[in-house]
Amino acid sequence: MKLIEGVRGMRDLLPAEAGAWRQIETAAAECFGRYSYGEIRTPVVERTDLFRRQLGLQTDVVQKEMYAFEDQGGDSLCLRPEATVPTVRAVISLVRARGGTTRVWYGGPMFRRERPQKGRYRQFWQMGAEAVSAGPPAPEIDAEQIIMLARLWRDLGVAGRLELSLNNLGSADERAAYRDALGKYFRSHEKDLDEASKARIDGNPLRILDSKDPKTAAVAQNSPRLADFLGKDSQRHESGVKEIISAAGIDFVDSPMLVRGLDYYNLTVFEWTLTGDERRQNALCGGGRYDGLSEQIGGPPLAGCGFALGLDRLAALCEEAQGEFAEDAPDCFIAAAGAGASYCMRAAETLRESGLSVWQHADGGKLGKQLNKADSINAALVVIAGSEEEQRGAVAIRRMKDGRQEEIAIENAGAFARKMLKEETKEAP
Ligand code: AMP
């Protein structure tokens, strides 16, 4: 029978990769924790209505990428395409009860039925953070998130590969006036636009600014600028954010074309992109303010700011920086050389009791073959359990690096193995 394949655009992460991802996730969780963000976990399945209007009826995500279905009870549900809206839904009551700002981070799979390619998947992973406030939008929040991300990039050794773009989308009213002007401008240049952009003139002309089509991009270059439509409050917010991040030593590029794909943003929007490779999917992390979102989903007026980073792309970048991900090597390999299976298992458990990782060989074979196996998985020590050692209540421990081998009573094997490993790291150059 033919092997049943996985779903297109959805990947398995095998131990080498999953282990590296866990380290990245741990570094991010630890970094976010230093800024007093606490973890939140929301369901993978949500009501389809939660996303439709909030992300924007005209966006690709809502129009063609949602995994939506009717469940057995007739409810219209979907696999979450992002986690900002669910997170805001989940914290509304907390923010109401506590006042001030609630800071949370999340991590998990998101689902969009995009055309798969390198760096773009249908199930992909995001980590993100959201700060939702009962008070007015404070530039400190936006700036702190940017500073937090810059720290994470440094912690992961990828800061040099990333560039920060910033834009100010203003308020909903300012944007509406701008949208009108932009719609009129693009209408007057309609013949020079690509087909997808033509279709966006009435519904979402801001998205035309994002177009990768060269002719459309040339038209967009001379389009009206949102900056000319911004009022005092929006300008003040922007300069507040820029002042704090500049003082923190963070470089950024002003990007008037940066509008972000989803509809709920206002004021600050930002994106970290990969420098030096135009061909690949280079957006690594995007975010911004969404002060109207809570009300849009039926909550009270709350200010909010957040971001999502793409873990698939971040992990690929870390792999470029660190070298190919490898599976963790075990500290000890138990070679069964004549001792009974339960004695071997006892030796393994004794070592594990001391906090060591142990590979219990279970595939038989001569000692030489087992040593080859231990070598191939990079085990640091081989613990040989032969029948004579068993009779003496001992095991022989061999250090693979230099062949040093000693017999030790089984009850002392853990402490002894640890000592041998420690000497090994001390001796290493
Ligand atoms: P967004 O939620 O669209 O603002 O995306 C935030 C980040 O998630 C992007 O910068 C990407 O790094 C990542 N991302 C979005 N869509 C995908 C996808 N289909 N596959 C892999 N990563 C993605």
CSV table of C-alpha atoms and ligand atoms in Angstrom, one decimal:
chain,number,residue,atom,x,y,z
A,1,MET,CA,0.0,0.0,0.0
A,2,LYS,CA,1.3,3.5,-0.8
A,3,LEU,CA,2.3,5.6,2.2
A,4,ILE,CA,-0.3,8.2,2.9
A,5,GLU,CA,1.4,11.6,2.6
A,6,GLY,CA,1.1,14.7,4.8
A,7,VAL,CA,-0.9,17.7,3.7
A,8,ARG,CA,0.7,20.0,1.2
A,9,GLY,CA,2.3,23.1,2.8
A,10,MET,CA,2.3,21.5,6.2
A,11,ARG,CA,5.6,20.1,7.6
A,12,ASP,CA,6.9,17.6,10.1
A,13,LEU,CA,9.7,18.8,12.4
A,14,LEU,CA,12.0,15.9,13.2
A,15,PRO,CA,14.1,15.9,16.4
A,16,ALA,CA,17.1,17.9,15.1
A,17,GLU,CA,14.9,20.7,13.9
A,18,ALA,CA,12.4,20.5,16.7
A,19,GLY,CA,15.2,20.6,19.3
A,20,ALA,CA,16.6,23.8,17.7
A,21,TRP,CA,13.1,25.3,17.6
A,22,ARG,CA,12.6,24.6,21.2
A,23,GLN,CA,15.8,26.5,22.0
A,24,ILE,CA,14.6,29.5,20.0
A,25,GLU,CA,11.2,29.4,21.6
A,26,THR,CA,12.8,29.2,25.0
A,27,ALA,CA,15.1,32.2,24.2
A,28,ALA,CA,12.1,34.2,23.1
A,29,ALA,CA,9.9,33.2,26.1
A,30,GLU,CA,12.8,34.2,28.4
A,31,CYS,CA,13.3,37.5,26.6
A,32,PHE,CA,9.6,38.4,26.6
A,33,GLY,CA,9.5,37.5,30.3
A,34,ARG,CA,12.2,40.0,31.0
A,35,TYR,CA,9.7,42.7,29.7
A,36,SER,CA,6.9,41.3,32.0
A,37,TYR,CA,5.0,39.6,29.2
A,38,GLY,CA,3.2,36.5,30.5
A,39,GLU,CA,2.3,33.5,28.3
A,40,ILE,CA,-1.2,33.0,27.0
A,41,ARG,CA,-2.6,30.0,25.1
A,42,THR,CA,-5.7,30.4,23.1
A,43,PRO,CA,-7.5,27.7,21.0
A,44,VAL,CA,-6.4,26.8,17.5
A,45,VAL,CA,-10.0,26.8,16.4
A,46,GLU,CA,-12.1,30.0,16.6
A,47,ARG,CA,-15.4,31.3,15.2
A,48,THR,CA,-14.9,32.4,11.6
A,49,ASP,CA,-16.7,35.7,12.4
A,50,LEU,CA,-13.9,36.6,14.7
A,51,PHE,CA,-11.5,37.2,11.8
A,52,ARG,CA,-13.7,38.2,8.8
A,53,ARG,CA,-14.2,41.9,9.4
A,54,GLN,CA,-11.2,42.4,11.7
A,55,LEU,CA,-8.6,41.2,9.3
A,56,GLY,CA,-10.5,42.9,6.4
A,57,LEU,CA,-13.0,41.5,4.0
A,58,GLN,CA,-10.7,42.6,1.1
A,59,THR,CA,-7.6,40.9,2.5
A,60,ASP,CA,-6.2,37.7,0.8
A,61,VAL,CA,-6.3,35.9,4.2
A,62,VAL,CA,-10.1,36.4,4.5
A,63,GLN,CA,-10.9,36.1,0.8
A,64,LYS,CA,-9.2,32.9,0.0
A,65,GLU,CA,-6.8,31.6,2.6
A,66,MET,CA,-9.0,30.7,5.7
A,67,TYR,CA,-9.4,27.1,6.6
A,68,ALA,CA,-13.1,27.6,7.5
A,69,PHE,CA,-15.6,24.8,8.0
A,70,GLU,CA,-19.0,24.0,9.5
A,71,ASP,CA,-18.8,21.8,12.5
A,72,GLN,CA,-21.4,19.1,13.4
A,73,GLY,CA,-23.4,21.6,15.4
A,74,GLY,CA,-23.7,24.0,12.4
A,75,ASP,CA,-21.2,26.6,13.8
A,76,SER,CA,-18.9,28.2,11.3
A,77,LEU,CA,-15.4,27.7,12.7
A,78,CYS,CA,-11.9,28.1,11.3
A,79,LEU,CA,-8.3,27.3,12.0
A,80,ARG,CA,-6.8,30.5,13.3
A,81,PRO,CA,-4.9,32.4,10.6
A,82,GLU,CA,-3.3,34.6,13.2
A,83,ALA,CA,-3.4,35.1,17.0
A,84,THR,CA,-3.8,38.9,17.6
A,85,VAL,CA,-7.6,38.9,17.3
A,86,PRO,CA,-8.1,35.8,19.5
A,87,THR,CA,-5.6,37.2,22.1
A,88,VAL,CA,-7.4,40.5,22.3
A,89,ARG,CA,-10.7,38.6,22.7
A,90,ALA,CA,-9.1,36.5,25.5
A,91,VAL,CA,-7.7,39.4,27.5
A,92,ILE,CA,-10.5,41.9,27.3
A,93,SER,CA,-12.1,40.9,30.6
A,94,LEU,CA,-8.7,40.9,32.3
A,95,VAL,CA,-7.8,44.4,31.0
A,96,ARG,CA,-11.2,45.6,32.1
A,97,ALA,CA,-10.8,44.2,35.6
A,98,ARG,CA,-7.2,45.3,36.1
A,99,GLY,CA,-7.0,48.6,34.3
A,100,GLY,CA,-3.6,49.7,33.0
A,101,THR,CA,-1.8,47.5,30.4
A,102,THR,CA,-1.9,43.7,30.2
A,103,ARG,CA,1.1,42.2,28.4
A,104,VAL,CA,1.0,38.7,27.0
A,105,TRP,CA,3.0,36.6,24.6
A,106,TYR,CA,1.9,33.4,22.6
A,107,GLY,CA,3.4,30.8,20.4
A,108,GLY,CA,1.8,28.2,18.1
A,109,PRO,CA,0.7,27.1,14.7
A,110,MET,CA,-1.3,29.4,12.3
A,111,PHE,CA,-3.1,28.3,9.2
A,112,ARG,CA,-3.4,30.1,5.8
A,113,ARG,CA,-4.0,28.4,2.5
A,114,GLU,CA,-1.3,30.3,0.6
A,115,ARG,CA,0.7,28.9,-2.3
A,116,PRO,CA,3.5,27.0,-0.6
A,117,GLN,CA,7.1,27.8,-1.4
A,118,LYS,CA,10.4,28.0,0.6
A,119,GLY,CA,9.6,30.0,3.8
A,120,ARG,CA,5.9,30.0,3.1
A,121,TYR,CA,3.7,27.3,4.5
A,122,ARG,CA,0.0,26.6,5.0
A,123,GLN,CA,0.7,25.7,8.6
A,124,PHE,CA,3.4,28.0,10.0
A,125,TRP,CA,4.4,28.9,13.5
A,126,GLN,CA,4.3,32.3,15.0
A,127,MET,CA,5.4,33.7,18.3
A,128,GLY,CA,4.0,37.1,19.2
A,129,ALA,CA,3.3,39.5,21.9
A,130,GLU,CA,0.3,41.9,22.6
A,131,ALA,CA,0.0,44.8,25.0
A,132,VAL,CA,-3.6,45.8,25.6
A,133,SER,CA,-4.4,48.9,27.6
A,134,ALA,CA,-7.4,50.5,29.2
A,135,GLY,CA,-5.7,53.9,28.8
A,136,PRO,CA,-4.8,55.9,25.7
A,137,PRO,CA,-2.1,54.6,23.3
A,138,ALA,CA,1.3,55.1,24.8
A,139,PRO,CA,4.3,55.3,22.5
A,140,GLU,CA,6.4,53.6,25.3
A,141,ILE,CA,4.5,50.4,24.6
A,142,ASP,CA,5.3,50.3,20.8
A,143,ALA,CA,8.9,51.4,21.5
A,144,GLU,CA,9.4,48.7,24.2
A,145,GLN,CA,8.2,46.0,21.9
A,146,ILE,CA,10.7,47.1,19.3
A,147,ILE,CA,13.5,47.2,21.8
A,148,MET,CA,12.4,43.8,23.1
A,149,LEU,CA,12.7,42.3,19.6
A,150,ALA,CA,16.1,43.9,19.0
A,151,ARG,CA,17.2,42.2,22.2
A,152,LEU,CA,15.9,38.8,21.0
A,153,TRP,CA,17.7,39.2,17.6
A,154,ARG,CA,20.9,39.9,19.6
A,155,ASP,CA,20.3,36.9,21.9
A,156,LEU,CA,19.9,34.7,18.9
A,157,GLY,CA,22.9,36.1,17.0
A,158,VAL,CA,20.9,37.3,14.0
A,159,ALA,CA,20.7,41.0,14.6
A,160,GLY,CA,23.1,41.8,11.8
A,161,ARG,CA,20.8,40.2,9.2
A,162,LEU,CA,17.7,42.2,10.0
A,163,GLU,CA,16.4,45.6,9.2
A,164,LEU,CA,13.6,47.5,10.8
A,165,SER,CA,11.0,49.5,8.8
A,166,LEU,CA,8.6,51.9,10.4
A,167,ASN,CA,5.5,53.7,9.2
A,168,ASN,CA,2.7,55.7,10.8
A,169,LEU,CA,-0.9,54.7,9.6
A,170,GLY,CA,-2.6,57.5,11.5
A,171,SER,CA,-6.1,57.3,12.9
A,172,ALA,CA,-9.1,55.7,11.2
A,173,ASP,CA,-10.4,59.1,10.1
A,174,GLU,CA,-7.0,60.2,8.7
A,175,ARG,CA,-6.7,57.0,6.9
A,176,ALA,CA,-10.2,57.3,5.4
A,177,ALA,CA,-9.4,60.7,4.0
A,178,TYR,CA,-6.1,59.3,2.6
A,179,ARG,CA,-7.8,56.3,1.2
A,180,ASP,CA,-10.1,58.6,-0.8
A,181,ALA,CA,-7.2,60.6,-2.2
A,182,LEU,CA,-5.3,57.4,-3.0
A,183,GLY,CA,-8.3,55.8,-4.7
A,184,LYS,CA,-8.7,58.9,-6.9
A,185,TYR,CA,-5.0,58.9,-7.7
A,186,PHE,CA,-4.9,55.2,-8.7
A,187,ARG,CA,-8.1,55.5,-10.6
A,188,SER,CA,-6.5,58.2,-12.8
A,189,HIS,CA,-3.5,55.8,-13.4
A,190,GLU,CA,-5.6,52.6,-13.7
A,191,LYS,CA,-4.1,51.6,-17.1
A,192,ASP,CA,-0.6,51.3,-15.6
A,193,LEU,CA,-1.7,49.0,-12.8
A,194,ASP,CA,-1.5,45.1,-12.6
A,195,GLU,CA,-4.8,43.3,-12.6
A,196,ALA,CA,-4.8,42.5,-8.8
A,197,SER,CA,-4.2,46.2,-8.0
A,198,LYS,CA,-6.9,47.4,-10.3
A,199,ALA,CA,-9.4,45.2,-8.3
A,200,ARG,CA,-8.2,46.9,-5.1
A,201,ILE,CA,-8.8,50.5,-6.1
A,202,ASP,CA,-12.2,50.8,-4.5
A,203,GLY,CA,-12.0,48.3,-1.7
A,204,ASN,CA,-8.4,48.6,-0.4
A,205,PRO,CA,-6.2,51.0,-2.3
A,206,LEU,CA,-3.6,51.0,0.5
A,207,ARG,CA,-2.7,47.4,-0.4
A,208,ILE,CA,-1.7,48.6,-3.9
A,209,LEU,CA,1.3,50.3,-2.2
A,210,ASP,CA,2.6,46.8,-1.3
A,211,SER,CA,2.5,45.6,-4.9
A,212,LYS,CA,5.6,43.9,-6.2
A,213,ASP,CA,4.6,44.5,-9.8
A,214,PRO,CA,7.3,47.0,-11.2
A,215,LYS,CA,4.9,49.2,-13.2
A,216,THR,CA,2.4,49.4,-10.3
A,217,ALA,CA,5.3,50.1,-7.9
A,218,ALA,CA,6.4,53.0,-10.2
A,219,VAL,CA,2.9,54.5,-10.1
A,220,ALA,CA,2.8,54.0,-6.3
A,221,GLN,CA,6.0,55.9,-5.9
A,222,ASN,CA,4.3,59.2,-6.9
A,223,SER,CA,1.1,58.6,-5.1
A,224,PRO,CA,-0.2,60.9,-2.3
A,225,ARG,CA,1.6,60.3,1.0
A,226,LEU,CA,-0.2,59.3,4.2
A,227,ALA,CA,2.2,61.6,6.2
A,228,ASP,CA,0.5,64.6,4.6
A,229,PHE,CA,-2.9,63.5,6.1
A,230,LEU,CA,-1.8,63.0,9.7
A,231,GLY,CA,-2.9,65.3,12.5
A,232,LYS,CA,-1.0,66.5,15.6
A,233,ASP,CA,-1.8,63.5,17.8
A,234,SER,CA,-0.6,61.0,15.3
A,235,GLN,CA,2.5,62.9,14.6
A,236,ARG,CA,3.2,63.2,18.3
A,237,HIS,CA,2.8,59.4,18.8
A,238,GLU,CA,5.2,58.7,16.0
A,239,SER,CA,7.9,61.1,17.3
A,240,GLY,CA,7.5,59.6,20.8
A,241,VAL,CA,8.2,56.1,19.5
A,242,LYS,CA,11.1,57.2,17.4
A,243,GLU,CA,12.7,59.2,20.2
A,244,ILE,CA,12.7,56.2,22.5
A,245,ILE,CA,14.0,53.7,20.0
A,246,SER,CA,16.7,56.1,18.7
A,247,ALA,CA,17.9,56.7,22.2
A,248,ALA,CA,18.1,52.9,22.6
A,249,GLY,CA,20.4,52.8,19.6
A,250,ILE,CA,18.0,51.0,17.2
A,251,ASP,CA,18.3,51.9,13.5
A,252,PHE,CA,15.2,52.0,11.4
A,253,VAL,CA,14.1,53.0,7.9
A,254,ASP,CA,11.1,55.2,7.3
A,255,SER,CA,8.9,53.2,5.0
A,256,PRO,CA,5.8,55.1,3.7
A,257,MET,CA,4.8,52.1,1.6
A,258,LEU,CA,4.6,49.8,4.6
A,259,VAL,CA,0.9,49.2,5.2
A,260,ARG,CA,0.9,45.6,6.5
A,261,GLY,CA,-1.5,43.1,5.1
A,262,LEU,CA,-4.2,43.1,7.8
A,263,ASP,CA,-6.8,45.8,8.2
A,264,TYR,CA,-6.9,46.4,12.0
A,265,TYR,CA,-3.7,48.5,12.3
A,266,ASN,CA,-3.4,52.2,13.1
A,267,LEU,CA,-0.6,54.6,14.1
A,268,THR,CA,2.7,52.6,14.3
A,269,VAL,CA,3.3,49.7,12.0
A,270,PHE,CA,6.7,48.0,11.8
A,271,GLU,CA,8.4,45.1,10.1
A,272,TRP,CA,11.7,43.4,10.4
A,273,THR,CA,13.0,42.0,7.1
A,274,LEU,CA,15.9,40.0,6.1
A,275,THR,CA,18.6,42.0,4.4
A,276,GLY,CA,20.6,40.8,1.4
A,277,ASP,CA,18.3,38.3,-0.2
A,278,GLU,CA,15.5,39.7,-2.4
A,279,ARG,CA,14.4,36.4,-3.8
A,280,ARG,CA,13.2,34.7,-0.7
A,281,GLN,CA,10.3,35.3,1.7
A,282,ASN,CA,12.1,38.0,3.7
A,283,ALA,CA,9.5,39.3,6.2
A,284,LEU,CA,10.4,37.9,9.5
A,285,CYS,CA,8.3,39.8,12.0
A,286,GLY,CA,5.5,42.4,11.7
A,287,GLY,CA,3.4,44.4,14.1
A,288,GLY,CA,1.9,47.6,15.1
A,289,ARG,CA,-1.0,49.3,16.9
A,290,TYR,CA,-4.6,48.2,16.7
A,291,ASP,CA,-6.5,50.7,18.9
A,292,GLY,CA,-9.9,50.0,17.4
A,293,LEU,CA,-9.8,46.2,17.5
A,294,SER,CA,-11.4,45.5,20.8
A,295,GLU,CA,-14.5,47.6,19.9
A,296,GLN,CA,-14.7,45.8,16.5
A,297,ILE,CA,-15.2,42.5,18.2
A,298,GLY,CA,-17.7,43.9,20.6
A,299,GLY,CA,-15.4,44.9,23.5
A,300,PRO,CA,-14.9,48.2,25.2
A,301,PRO,CA,-12.5,50.8,23.7
A,302,LEU,CA,-9.0,49.6,24.4
A,303,ALA,CA,-5.6,50.5,23.0
A,304,GLY,CA,-3.4,47.7,21.7
A,305,CYS,CA,0.0,47.0,20.2
A,306,GLY,CA,1.6,43.8,19.2
A,307,PHE,CA,3.6,41.8,16.7
A,308,ALA,CA,4.1,38.3,15.3
A,309,LEU,CA,7.3,36.8,14.2
A,310,GLY,CA,7.5,33.8,11.8
A,311,LEU,CA,9.2,31.0,13.6
A,312,ASP,CA,9.8,29.0,10.4
A,313,ARG,CA,11.8,31.9,8.9
A,314,LEU,CA,13.5,32.8,12.2
A,315,ALA,CA,14.7,29.2,12.6
A,316,ALA,CA,16.0,29.1,9.1
A,317,LEU,CA,18.0,32.2,9.8
A,318,CYS,CA,19.3,30.8,13.1
A,319,GLU,CA,20.4,27.7,11.2
A,320,GLU,CA,22.3,29.9,8.7
A,321,ALA,CA,24.0,31.7,11.6
A,322,GLN,CA,24.8,28.6,13.7
A,323,GLY,CA,25.3,25.9,11.2
A,324,GLU,CA,23.1,22.9,10.4
A,325,PHE,CA,20.9,21.8,13.3
A,326,ALA,CA,21.9,18.5,14.8
A,327,GLU,CA,20.1,16.1,17.1
A,328,ASP,CA,21.2,16.2,20.7
A,329,ALA,CA,23.9,13.6,21.3
A,330,PRO,CA,23.3,11.3,24.4
A,331,ASP,CA,25.8,11.5,27.3
A,332,CYS,CA,25.9,7.7,27.6
A,333,PHE,CA,25.3,4.7,25.4
A,334,ILE,CA,24.6,1.4,27.2
A,335,ALA,CA,26.3,-1.5,25.3
A,336,ALA,CA,24.7,-4.8,26.3
A,337,ALA,CA,27.8,-7.1,26.2
A,338,GLY,CA,26.4,-10.2,27.9
A,339,ALA,CA,24.7,-8.8,31.0
A,340,GLY,CA,20.9,-9.4,31.3
A,341,ALA,CA,18.4,-6.8,29.9
A,342,SER,CA,17.2,-5.9,33.4
A,343,TYR,CA,20.8,-5.2,34.6
A,344,CYS,CA,21.4,-3.0,31.5
A,345,MET,CA,18.2,-1.1,32.3
A,346,ARG,CA,19.2,-0.7,35.9
A,347,ALA,CA,22.5,0.8,34.8
A,348,ALA,CA,20.7,3.2,32.4
A,349,GLU,CA,18.2,4.2,35.2
A,350,THR,CA,21.1,4.9,37.6
A,351,LEU,CA,22.7,7.2,35.1
A,352,ARG,CA,19.5,9.0,34.4
A,353,GLU,CA,19.0,9.4,38.1
A,354,SER,CA,22.1,11.5,38.0
A,355,GLY,CA,20.7,13.7,35.3
A,356,LEU,CA,22.5,12.1,32.3
A,357,SER,CA,20.9,11.3,29.0
A,358,VAL,CA,21.2,7.7,28.1
A,359,TRP,CA,20.7,5.8,24.9
A,360,GLN,CA,19.8,2.2,25.8
A,361,HIS,CA,20.9,0.0,22.9
A,362,ALA,CA,18.2,-2.5,22.1
A,363,ASP,CA,19.2,-3.9,18.7
A,364,GLY,CA,21.6,-6.7,19.7
A,365,GLY,CA,24.9,-7.3,17.8
A,366,LYS,CA,28.6,-7.7,18.8
A,367,LEU,CA,30.3,-5.2,21.1
A,368,GLY,CA,32.3,-3.7,18.1
A,369,LYS,CA,29.1,-3.0,16.2
A,370,GLN,CA,27.6,-1.4,19.2
A,371,LEU,CA,30.6,0.8,19.7
A,372,ASN,CA,30.3,1.9,16.1
A,373,LYS,CA,26.7,2.8,16.7
A,374,ALA,CA,27.6,4.8,19.8
A,375,ASP,CA,30.2,6.6,17.7
A,376,SER,CA,27.7,7.4,14.9
A,377,ILE,CA,25.3,9.1,17.4
A,378,ASN,CA,28.1,10.9,19.1
A,379,ALA,CA,27.6,9.4,22.5
A,380,ALA,CA,30.3,10.8,24.9
A,381,LEU,CA,30.5,7.7,27.0
A,382,VAL,CA,29.8,4.0,26.4
A,383,VAL,CA,28.7,2.0,29.5
A,384,ILE,CA,29.6,-1.6,28.9
A,385,ALA,CA,27.5,-4.1,30.8
A,386,GLY,CA,29.1,-7.6,30.3
A,387,SER,CA,28.2,-10.8,32.2
A,388,GLU,CA,31.4,-10.5,34.3
A,389,GLU,CA,30.7,-6.9,35.2
A,390,GLU,CA,27.2,-8.0,36.2
A,391,GLN,CA,28.5,-10.7,38.5
A,392,ARG,CA,30.7,-8.0,40.2
A,393,GLY,CA,27.8,-5.6,40.4
A,394,ALA,CA,29.7,-3.1,38.2
A,395,VAL,CA,29.9,-1.6,34.7
A,396,ALA,CA,32.8,-0.5,32.6
A,397,ILE,CA,32.7,3.1,31.4
A,398,ARG,CA,34.6,4.0,28.3
A,399,ARG,CA,35.2,7.6,27.2
A,400,MET,CA,34.9,7.7,23.5
A,401,LYS,CA,37.2,10.7,22.9
A,402,ASP,CA,40.3,9.1,24.3
A,403,GLY,CA,39.4,5.4,24.9
A,404,ARG,CA,40.0,5.8,28.7
A,405,GLN,CA,38.0,3.0,30.3
A,406,GLU,CA,37.4,2.1,34.0
A,407,GLU,CA,35.2,-0.3,35.9
A,408,ILE,CA,33.0,1.1,38.6
A,409,ALA,CA,30.3,-0.2,41.0
A,410,ILE,CA,26.9,0.3,39.4
A,411,GLU,CA,25.6,2.4,42.3
A,412,ASN,CA,28.5,4.9,41.7
A,413,ALA,CA,28.2,4.9,37.9
A,414,GLY,CA,26.3,8.1,37.7
A,415,ALA,CA,28.7,10.2,39.8
A,416,PHE,CA,31.7,8.7,38.0
A,417,ALA,CA,30.2,9.2,34.5
A,418,ARG,CA,29.6,12.9,35.4
A,419,LYS,CA,33.1,13.3,36.5
A,420,MET,CA,34.5,11.8,33.3
A,421,LEU,CA,32.3,14.1,31.3
A,422,LYS,CA,33.3,17.1,33.3
A,423,GLU,CA,37.0,16.3,32.8
A,424,GLU,CA,36.3,16.0,29.1
A,425,THR,CA,34.9,19.6,28.9
A,426,LYS,CA,37.7,20.9,31.0
A,427,GLU,CA,40.3,19.3,28.8
A,428,ALA,CA,38.6,20.6,25.6
A,429,PRO,CA,40.6,23.5,24.1
B,1,AMP,P1,1.5,38.5,9.5
B,1,AMP,O1,0.6,37.8,10.6
B,1,AMP,O2,1.0,38.2,8.1
B,1,AMP,O3,1.8,39.9,9.9
B,1,AMP,O4,2.9,37.7,9.6
B,1,AMP,C1,3.8,37.8,10.6
B,1,AMP,C2,5.0,37.0,10.3
B,1,AMP,O5,4.6,35.6,10.2
B,1,AMP,C3,5.6,37.2,8.9
B,1,AMP,O6,6.6,38.3,9.0
B,1,AMP,C4,6.3,35.9,8.6
B,1,AMP,O7,7.5,35.8,9.2
B,1,AMP,C5,5.3,34.9,9.2
B,1,AMP,N1,4.4,34.3,8.2
B,1,AMP,C6,3.3,34.8,7.7
B,1,AMP,N2,2.7,34.0,6.8
B,1,AMP,C7,3.5,32.9,6.7
B,1,AMP,C8,3.5,31.7,6.0
B,1,AMP,N3,2.5,31.4,5.2
B,1,AMP,N4,4.5,30.8,6.1
B,1,AMP,C9,5.6,31.1,7.0
B,1,AMP,N5,5.6,32.2,7.7
B,1,AMP,C10,4.6,33.1,7.6
